[in-house]
PDB file of C-alpha atoms in Angstrom:
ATOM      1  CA  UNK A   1     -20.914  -3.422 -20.806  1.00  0.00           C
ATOM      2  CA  UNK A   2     -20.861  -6.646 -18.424  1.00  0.00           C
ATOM      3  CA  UNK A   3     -18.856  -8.403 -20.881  1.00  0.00           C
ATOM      4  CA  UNK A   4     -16.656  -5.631 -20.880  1.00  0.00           C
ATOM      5  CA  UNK A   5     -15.952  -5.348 -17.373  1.00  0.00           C
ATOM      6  CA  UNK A   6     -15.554  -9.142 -17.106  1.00  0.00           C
ATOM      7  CA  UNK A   7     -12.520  -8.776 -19.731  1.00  0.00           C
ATOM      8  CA  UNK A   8     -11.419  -5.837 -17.867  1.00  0.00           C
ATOM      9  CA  UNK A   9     -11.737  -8.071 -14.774  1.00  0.00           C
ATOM     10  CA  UNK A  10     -10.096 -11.073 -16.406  1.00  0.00           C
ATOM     11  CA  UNK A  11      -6.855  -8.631 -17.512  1.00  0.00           C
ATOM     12  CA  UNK A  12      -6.458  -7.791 -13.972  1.00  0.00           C
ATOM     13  CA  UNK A  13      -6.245 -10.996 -12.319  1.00  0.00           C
ATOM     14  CA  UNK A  14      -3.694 -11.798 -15.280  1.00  0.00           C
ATOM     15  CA  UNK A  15      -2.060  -8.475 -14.754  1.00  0.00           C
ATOM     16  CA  UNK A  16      -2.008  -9.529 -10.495  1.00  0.00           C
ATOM     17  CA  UNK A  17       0.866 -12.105 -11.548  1.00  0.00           C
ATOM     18  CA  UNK A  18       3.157  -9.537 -12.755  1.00  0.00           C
ATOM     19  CA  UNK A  19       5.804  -8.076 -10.345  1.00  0.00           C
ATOM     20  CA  UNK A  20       5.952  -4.937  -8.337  1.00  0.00           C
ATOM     21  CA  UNK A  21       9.433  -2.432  -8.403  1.00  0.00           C
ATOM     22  CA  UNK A  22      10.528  -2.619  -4.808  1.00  0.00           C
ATOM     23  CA  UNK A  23      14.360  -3.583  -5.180  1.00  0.00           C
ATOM     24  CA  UNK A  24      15.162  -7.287  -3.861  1.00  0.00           C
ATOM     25  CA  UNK A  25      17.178  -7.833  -0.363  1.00  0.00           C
ATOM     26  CA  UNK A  26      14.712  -5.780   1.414  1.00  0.00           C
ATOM     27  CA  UNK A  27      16.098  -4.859   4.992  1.00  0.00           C
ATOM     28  CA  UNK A  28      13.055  -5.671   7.569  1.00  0.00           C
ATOM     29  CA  UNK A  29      14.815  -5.398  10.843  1.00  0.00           C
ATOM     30  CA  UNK A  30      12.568  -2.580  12.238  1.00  0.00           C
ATOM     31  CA  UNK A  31       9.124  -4.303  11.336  1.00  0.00           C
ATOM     32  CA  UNK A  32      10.320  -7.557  12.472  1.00  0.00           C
ATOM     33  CA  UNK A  33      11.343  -5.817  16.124  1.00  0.00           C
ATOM     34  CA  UNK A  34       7.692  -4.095  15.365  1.00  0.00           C
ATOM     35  CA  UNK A  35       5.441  -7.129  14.690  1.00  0.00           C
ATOM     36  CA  UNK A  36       2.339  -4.784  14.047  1.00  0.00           C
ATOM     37  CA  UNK A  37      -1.625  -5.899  14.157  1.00  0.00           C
ATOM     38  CA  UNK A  38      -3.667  -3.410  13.144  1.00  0.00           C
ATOM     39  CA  UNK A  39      -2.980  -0.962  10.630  1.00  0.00           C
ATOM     40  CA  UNK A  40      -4.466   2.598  10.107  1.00  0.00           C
ATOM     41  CA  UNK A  41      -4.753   3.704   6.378  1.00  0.00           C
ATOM     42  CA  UNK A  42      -4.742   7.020   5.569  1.00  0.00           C
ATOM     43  CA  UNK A  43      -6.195   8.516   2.552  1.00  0.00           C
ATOM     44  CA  UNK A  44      -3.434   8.359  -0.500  1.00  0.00           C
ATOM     45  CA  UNK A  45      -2.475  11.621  -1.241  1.00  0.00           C
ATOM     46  CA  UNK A  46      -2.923  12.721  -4.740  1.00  0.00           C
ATOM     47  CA  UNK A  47      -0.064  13.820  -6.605  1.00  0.00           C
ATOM     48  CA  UNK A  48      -1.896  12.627 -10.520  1.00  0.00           C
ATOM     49  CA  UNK A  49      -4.001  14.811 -12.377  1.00  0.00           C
ATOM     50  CA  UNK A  50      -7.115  11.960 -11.913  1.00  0.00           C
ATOM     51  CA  UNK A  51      -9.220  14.089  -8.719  1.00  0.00           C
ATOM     52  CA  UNK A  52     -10.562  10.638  -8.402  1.00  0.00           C
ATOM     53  CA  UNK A  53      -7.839   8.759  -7.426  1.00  0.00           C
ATOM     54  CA  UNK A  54      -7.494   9.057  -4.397  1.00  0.00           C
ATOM     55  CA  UNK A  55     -10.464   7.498  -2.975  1.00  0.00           C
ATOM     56  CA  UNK A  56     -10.495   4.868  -6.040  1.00  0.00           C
ATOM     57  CA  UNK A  57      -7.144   3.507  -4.473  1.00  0.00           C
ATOM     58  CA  UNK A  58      -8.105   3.995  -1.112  1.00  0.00           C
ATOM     59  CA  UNK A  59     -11.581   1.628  -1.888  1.00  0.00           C
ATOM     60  CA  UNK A  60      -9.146  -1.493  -3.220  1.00  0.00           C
ATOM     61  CA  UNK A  61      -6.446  -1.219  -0.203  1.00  0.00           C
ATOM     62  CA  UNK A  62      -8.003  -2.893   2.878  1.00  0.00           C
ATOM     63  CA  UNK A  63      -8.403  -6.583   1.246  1.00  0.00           C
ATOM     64  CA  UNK A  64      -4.491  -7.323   0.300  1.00  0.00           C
ATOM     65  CA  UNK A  65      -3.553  -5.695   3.950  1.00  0.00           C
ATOM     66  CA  UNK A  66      -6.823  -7.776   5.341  1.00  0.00           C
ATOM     67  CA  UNK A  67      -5.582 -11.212   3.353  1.00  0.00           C
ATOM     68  CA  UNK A  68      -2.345 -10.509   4.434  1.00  0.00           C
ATOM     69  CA  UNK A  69      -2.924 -11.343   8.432  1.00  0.00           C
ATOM     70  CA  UNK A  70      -4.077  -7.782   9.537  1.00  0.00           C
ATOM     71  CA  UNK A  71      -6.634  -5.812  11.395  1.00  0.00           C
ATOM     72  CA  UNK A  72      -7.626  -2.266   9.292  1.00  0.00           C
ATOM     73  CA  UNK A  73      -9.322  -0.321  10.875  1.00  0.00           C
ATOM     74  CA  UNK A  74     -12.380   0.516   8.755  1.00  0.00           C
ATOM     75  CA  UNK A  75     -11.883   3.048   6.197  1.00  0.00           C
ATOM     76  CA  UNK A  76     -15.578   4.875   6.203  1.00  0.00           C
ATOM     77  CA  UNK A  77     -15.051   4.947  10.633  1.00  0.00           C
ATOM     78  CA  UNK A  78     -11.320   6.607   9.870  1.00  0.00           C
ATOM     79  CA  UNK A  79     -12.740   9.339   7.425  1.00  0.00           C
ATOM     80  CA  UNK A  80     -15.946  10.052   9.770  1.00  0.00           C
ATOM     81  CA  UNK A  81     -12.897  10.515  12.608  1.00  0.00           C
ATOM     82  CA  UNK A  82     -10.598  12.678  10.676  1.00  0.00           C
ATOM     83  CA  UNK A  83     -14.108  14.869   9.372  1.00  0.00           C
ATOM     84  CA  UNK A  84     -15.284  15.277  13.118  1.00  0.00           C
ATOM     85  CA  UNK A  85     -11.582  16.419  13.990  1.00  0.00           C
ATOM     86  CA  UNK A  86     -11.947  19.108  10.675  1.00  0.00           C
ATOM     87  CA  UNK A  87      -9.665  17.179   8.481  1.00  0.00           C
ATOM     88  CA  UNK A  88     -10.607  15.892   4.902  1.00  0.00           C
ATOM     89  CA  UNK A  89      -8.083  16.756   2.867  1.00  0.00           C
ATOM     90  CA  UNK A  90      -5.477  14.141   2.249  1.00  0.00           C
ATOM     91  CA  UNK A  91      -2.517  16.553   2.300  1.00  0.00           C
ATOM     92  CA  UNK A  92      -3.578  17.772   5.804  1.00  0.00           C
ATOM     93  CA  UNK A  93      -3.821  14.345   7.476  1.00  0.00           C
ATOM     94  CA  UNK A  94      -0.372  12.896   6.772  1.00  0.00           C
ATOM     95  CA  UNK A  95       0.873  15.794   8.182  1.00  0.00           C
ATOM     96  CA  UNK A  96      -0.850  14.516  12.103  1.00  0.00           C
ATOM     97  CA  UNK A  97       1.954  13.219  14.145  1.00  0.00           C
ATOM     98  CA  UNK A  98       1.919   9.243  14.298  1.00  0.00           C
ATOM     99  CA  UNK A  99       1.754   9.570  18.313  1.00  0.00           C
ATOM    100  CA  UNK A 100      -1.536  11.640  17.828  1.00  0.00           C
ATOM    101  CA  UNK A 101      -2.696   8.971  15.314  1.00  0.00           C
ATOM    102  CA  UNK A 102      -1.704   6.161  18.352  1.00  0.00           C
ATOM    103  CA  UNK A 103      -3.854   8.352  20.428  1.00  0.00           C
ATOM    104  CA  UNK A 104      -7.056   8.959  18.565  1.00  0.00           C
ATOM    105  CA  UNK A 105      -7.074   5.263  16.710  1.00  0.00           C
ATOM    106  CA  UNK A 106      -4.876   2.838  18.813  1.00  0.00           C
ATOM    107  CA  UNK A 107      -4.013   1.196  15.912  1.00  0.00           C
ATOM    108  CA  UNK A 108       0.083  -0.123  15.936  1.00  0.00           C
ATOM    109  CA  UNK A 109       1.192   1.230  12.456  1.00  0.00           C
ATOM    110  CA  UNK A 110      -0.472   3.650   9.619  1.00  0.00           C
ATOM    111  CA  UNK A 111      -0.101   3.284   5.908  1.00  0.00           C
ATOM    112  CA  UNK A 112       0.780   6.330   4.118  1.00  0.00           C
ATOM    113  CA  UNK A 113       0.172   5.764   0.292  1.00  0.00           C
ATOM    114  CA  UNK A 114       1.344   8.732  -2.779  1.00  0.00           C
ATOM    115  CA  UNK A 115      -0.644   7.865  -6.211  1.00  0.00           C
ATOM    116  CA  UNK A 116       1.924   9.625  -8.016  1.00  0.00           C
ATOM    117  CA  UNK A 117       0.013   8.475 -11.985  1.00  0.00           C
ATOM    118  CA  UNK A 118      -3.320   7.582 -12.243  1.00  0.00           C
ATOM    119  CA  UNK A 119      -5.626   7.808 -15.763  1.00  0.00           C
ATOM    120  CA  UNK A 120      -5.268   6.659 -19.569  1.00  0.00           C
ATOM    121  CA  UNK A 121      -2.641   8.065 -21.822  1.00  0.00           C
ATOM    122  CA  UNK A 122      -3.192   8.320 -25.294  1.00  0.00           C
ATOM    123  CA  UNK A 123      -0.567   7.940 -27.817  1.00  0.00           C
ATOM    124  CA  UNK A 124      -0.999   8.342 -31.752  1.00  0.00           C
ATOM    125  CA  UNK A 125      -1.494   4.382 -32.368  1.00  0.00           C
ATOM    126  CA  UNK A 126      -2.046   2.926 -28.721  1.00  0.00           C
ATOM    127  CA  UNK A 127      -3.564   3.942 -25.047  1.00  0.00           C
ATOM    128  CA  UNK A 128      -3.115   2.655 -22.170  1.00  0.00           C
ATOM    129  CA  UNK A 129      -4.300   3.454 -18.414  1.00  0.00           C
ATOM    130  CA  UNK A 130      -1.566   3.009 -15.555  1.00  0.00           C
ATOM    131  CA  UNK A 131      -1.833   3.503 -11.617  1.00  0.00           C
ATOM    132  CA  UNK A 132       1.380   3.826 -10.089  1.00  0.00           C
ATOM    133  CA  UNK A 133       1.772   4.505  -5.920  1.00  0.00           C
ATOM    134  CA  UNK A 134       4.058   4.488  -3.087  1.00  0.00           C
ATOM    135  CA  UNK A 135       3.666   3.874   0.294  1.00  0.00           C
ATOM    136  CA  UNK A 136       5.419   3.077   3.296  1.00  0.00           C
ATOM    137  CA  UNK A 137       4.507   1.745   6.536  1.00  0.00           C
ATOM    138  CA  UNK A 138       4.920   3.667  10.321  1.00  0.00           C
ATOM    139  CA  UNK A 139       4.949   2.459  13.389  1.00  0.00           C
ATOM    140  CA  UNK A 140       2.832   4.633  15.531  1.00  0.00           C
ATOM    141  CA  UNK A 141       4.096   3.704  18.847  1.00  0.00           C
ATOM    142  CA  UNK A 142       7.820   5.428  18.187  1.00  0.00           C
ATOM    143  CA  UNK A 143       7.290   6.935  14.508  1.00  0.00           C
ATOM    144  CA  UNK A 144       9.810   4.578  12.914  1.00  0.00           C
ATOM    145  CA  UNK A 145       9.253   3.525   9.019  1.00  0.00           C
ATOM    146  CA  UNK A 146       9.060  -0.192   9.546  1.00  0.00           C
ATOM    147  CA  UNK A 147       8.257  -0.720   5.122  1.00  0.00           C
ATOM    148  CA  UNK A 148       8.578   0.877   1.657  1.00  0.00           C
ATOM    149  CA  UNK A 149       7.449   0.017  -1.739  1.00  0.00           C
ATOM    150  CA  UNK A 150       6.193   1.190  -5.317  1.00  0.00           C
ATOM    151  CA  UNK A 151       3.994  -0.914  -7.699  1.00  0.00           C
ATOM    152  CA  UNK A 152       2.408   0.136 -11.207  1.00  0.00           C
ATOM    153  CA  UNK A 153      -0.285  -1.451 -13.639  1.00  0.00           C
ATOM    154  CA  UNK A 154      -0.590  -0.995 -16.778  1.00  0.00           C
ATOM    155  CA  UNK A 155      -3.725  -1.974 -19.169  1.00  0.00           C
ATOM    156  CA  UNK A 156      -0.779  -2.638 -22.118  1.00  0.00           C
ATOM    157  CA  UNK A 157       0.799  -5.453 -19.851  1.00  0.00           C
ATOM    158  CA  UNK A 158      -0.840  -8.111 -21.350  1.00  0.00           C
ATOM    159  CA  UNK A 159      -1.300  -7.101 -25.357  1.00  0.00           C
ATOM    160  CA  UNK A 160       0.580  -8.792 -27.689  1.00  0.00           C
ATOM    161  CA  UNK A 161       1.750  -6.269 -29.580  1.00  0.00           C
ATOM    162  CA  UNK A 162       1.673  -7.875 -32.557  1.00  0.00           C
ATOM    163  CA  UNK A 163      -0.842  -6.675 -35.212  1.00  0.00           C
ATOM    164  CA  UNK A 164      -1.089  -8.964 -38.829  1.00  0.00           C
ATOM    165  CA  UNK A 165      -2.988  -6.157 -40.199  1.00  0.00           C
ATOM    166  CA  UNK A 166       0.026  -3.099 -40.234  1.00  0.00           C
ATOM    167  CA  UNK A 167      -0.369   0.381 -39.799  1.00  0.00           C
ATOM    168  CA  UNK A 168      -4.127   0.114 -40.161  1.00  0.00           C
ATOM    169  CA  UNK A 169      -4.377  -2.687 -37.657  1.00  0.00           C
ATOM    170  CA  UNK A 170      -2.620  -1.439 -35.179  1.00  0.00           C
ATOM    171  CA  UNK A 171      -5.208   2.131 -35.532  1.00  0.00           C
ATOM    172  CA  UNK A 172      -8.020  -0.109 -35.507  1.00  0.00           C
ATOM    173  CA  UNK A 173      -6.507  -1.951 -32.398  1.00  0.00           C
ATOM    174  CA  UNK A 174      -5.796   1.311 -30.794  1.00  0.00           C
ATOM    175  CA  UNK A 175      -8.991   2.586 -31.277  1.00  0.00           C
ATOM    176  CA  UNK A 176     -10.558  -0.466 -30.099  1.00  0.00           C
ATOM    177  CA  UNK A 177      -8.795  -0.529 -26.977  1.00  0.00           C
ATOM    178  CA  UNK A 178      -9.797   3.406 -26.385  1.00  0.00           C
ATOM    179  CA  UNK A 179     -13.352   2.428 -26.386  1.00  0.00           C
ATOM    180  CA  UNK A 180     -12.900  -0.284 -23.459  1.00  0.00           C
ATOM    181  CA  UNK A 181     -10.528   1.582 -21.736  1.00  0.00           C
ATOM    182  CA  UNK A 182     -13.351   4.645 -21.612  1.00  0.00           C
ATOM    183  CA  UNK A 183     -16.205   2.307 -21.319  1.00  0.00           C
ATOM    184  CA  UNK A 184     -14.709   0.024 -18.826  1.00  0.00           C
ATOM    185  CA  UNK A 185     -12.791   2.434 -16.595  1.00  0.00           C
ATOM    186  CA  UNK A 186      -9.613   0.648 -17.103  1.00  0.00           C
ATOM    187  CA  UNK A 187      -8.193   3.183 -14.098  1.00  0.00           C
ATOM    188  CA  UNK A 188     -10.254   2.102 -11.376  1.00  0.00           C
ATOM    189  CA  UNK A 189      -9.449  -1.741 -12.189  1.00  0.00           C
ATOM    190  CA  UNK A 190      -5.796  -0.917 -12.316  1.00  0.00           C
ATOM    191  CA  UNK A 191      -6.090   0.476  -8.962  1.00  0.00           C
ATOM    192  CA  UNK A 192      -6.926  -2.927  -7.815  1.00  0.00           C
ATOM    193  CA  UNK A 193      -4.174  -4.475  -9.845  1.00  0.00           C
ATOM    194  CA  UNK A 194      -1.467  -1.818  -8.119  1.00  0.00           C
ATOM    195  CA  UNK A 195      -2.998  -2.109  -4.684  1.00  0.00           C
ATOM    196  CA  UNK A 196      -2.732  -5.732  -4.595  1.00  0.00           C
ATOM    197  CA  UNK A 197       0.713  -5.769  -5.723  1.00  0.00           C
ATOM    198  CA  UNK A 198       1.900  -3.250  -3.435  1.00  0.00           C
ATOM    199  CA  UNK A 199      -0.048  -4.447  -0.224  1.00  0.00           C
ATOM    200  CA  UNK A 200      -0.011  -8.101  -0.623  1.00  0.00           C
ATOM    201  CA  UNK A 201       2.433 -10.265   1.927  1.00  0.00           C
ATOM    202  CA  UNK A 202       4.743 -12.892   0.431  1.00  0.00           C
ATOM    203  CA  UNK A 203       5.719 -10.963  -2.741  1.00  0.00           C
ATOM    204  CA  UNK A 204       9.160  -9.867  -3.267  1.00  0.00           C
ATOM    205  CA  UNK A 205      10.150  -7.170  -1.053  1.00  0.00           C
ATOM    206  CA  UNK A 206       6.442  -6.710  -0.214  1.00  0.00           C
ATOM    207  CA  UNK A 207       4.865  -6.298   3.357  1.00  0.00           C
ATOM    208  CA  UNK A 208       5.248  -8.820   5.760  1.00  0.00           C
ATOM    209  CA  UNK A 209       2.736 -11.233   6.924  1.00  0.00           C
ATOM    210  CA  UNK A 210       0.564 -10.036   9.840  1.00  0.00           C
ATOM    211  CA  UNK A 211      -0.651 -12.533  13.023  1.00  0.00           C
ATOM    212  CA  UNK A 212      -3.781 -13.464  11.330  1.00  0.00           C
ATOM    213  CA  UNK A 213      -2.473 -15.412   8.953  1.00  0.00           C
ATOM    214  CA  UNK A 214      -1.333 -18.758   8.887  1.00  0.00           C
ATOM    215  CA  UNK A 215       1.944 -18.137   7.459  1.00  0.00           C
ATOM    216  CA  UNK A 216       2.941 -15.102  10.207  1.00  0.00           C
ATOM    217  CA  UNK A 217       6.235 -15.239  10.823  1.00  0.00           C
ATOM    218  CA  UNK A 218       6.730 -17.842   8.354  1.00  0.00           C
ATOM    219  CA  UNK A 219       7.990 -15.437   6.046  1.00  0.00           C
ATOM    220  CA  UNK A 220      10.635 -16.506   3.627  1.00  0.00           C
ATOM    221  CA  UNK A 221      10.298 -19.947   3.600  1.00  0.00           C
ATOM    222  CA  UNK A 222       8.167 -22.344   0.892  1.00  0.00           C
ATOM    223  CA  UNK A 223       4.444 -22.584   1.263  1.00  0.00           C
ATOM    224  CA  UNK A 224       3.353 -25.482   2.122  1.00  0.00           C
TER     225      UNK A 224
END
């Protein structure tokens, strides 16, 4: 089981190198003007058929914005907030006008995330399990979208594809890779995978980089 978690663990950090689907030549006028600190997350709404996802992408989000040069406000304080004020359901709370959020939080900008796939699909000769999500950034203070982006993960990304063995290879492969991805729950680390390329700063087309970090406002040009 340990071992194969530490595979599983080992694939994603592999998988972290790929790129995410936000189109190049990104416009970021409107969160350069904003310049935000802290960020609110709300919980991702749930479009998948996985009733887990939700809070399985919501428990990987706050370290890429957090490594990125931003305050989040803590996720288990947010939920306890939105619970006391008779919300829960994911749906409900992106629906709370950004001023309102401003008011109750006093944070400068709130993410709003959509896992739109989220679980392992099983084919006749292969499986794989894929997280895919949007989100886009809001600035509280005026209700302007300040960032947009997509990313996906796959479990397949890094196979070879190549079986010496033919049709009864590849079965044996496929079924091989159905036990880990039960055993292992492939999702959850592809959540991780997903969230990191979709909230990390410095990718292409990704999120800015907030005033914590060294590189703030440094965006664009070469690491040192």
């Amino acid at each position: 089981m340990n071992a194969l978690r530490a595979a599983a663990a080992c694939c994603a950090a592999v998988l972290l190198l790929s790129g995410c689907v936000t189109p190049p030549g990104y416009d970021y006028t409107a969160f350069r003007q904003s310049r935000p600190r802290s960020i609110l997350v709300l919980p991702p709404v749930n479009t998948s058929t996985a009733v887990q996802a939700s809070h399985s992408l919501m428990s990987w989000v706050t370290q890429p914005l957090a490594e990125s040069g931003y305050y989040v406000l803590p996720v288990t304080l947010v939920e306890e907030t939105f619970r006391q004020n008779g919300l829960s359901n994911p749906a409900e709370i992106v629906d709370v006008p950004p001023a309102r959020l401003r008011e109750i939080f006093g944070a400068d900008a709130a993410l709003y995330i959509q896992v739109r796939q989220y679980g392992t699909v099983y084919r006749v000769i292969q499986s794989e399990s894929v997280v895919t999500a949007d989100a886009r950034l809001v600035d509280l203070r005026n209700g302007a979208i300040l960032w947009a982006g997509s990313a996906s993960a796959s479990s397949a990304e890094n196979r070879g594809g190549n079986s010496q063995g033919g049709l009864v290879g590849l079965l044996v492969e496929a079924v091989i890779h159905q036990i880990i991805e039960n055993v292992s729950d492939a999702s959850h680390d592809m959540a991780a995978v997903t969230s990191a390329r979709l909230l990390s700063a410095g990718r292409p087309a990704g999120i800015l980089y907030g005033p914590r970090s060294p590189r703030y406002q440094l965006d664009g040009t070469p690491a040192p």
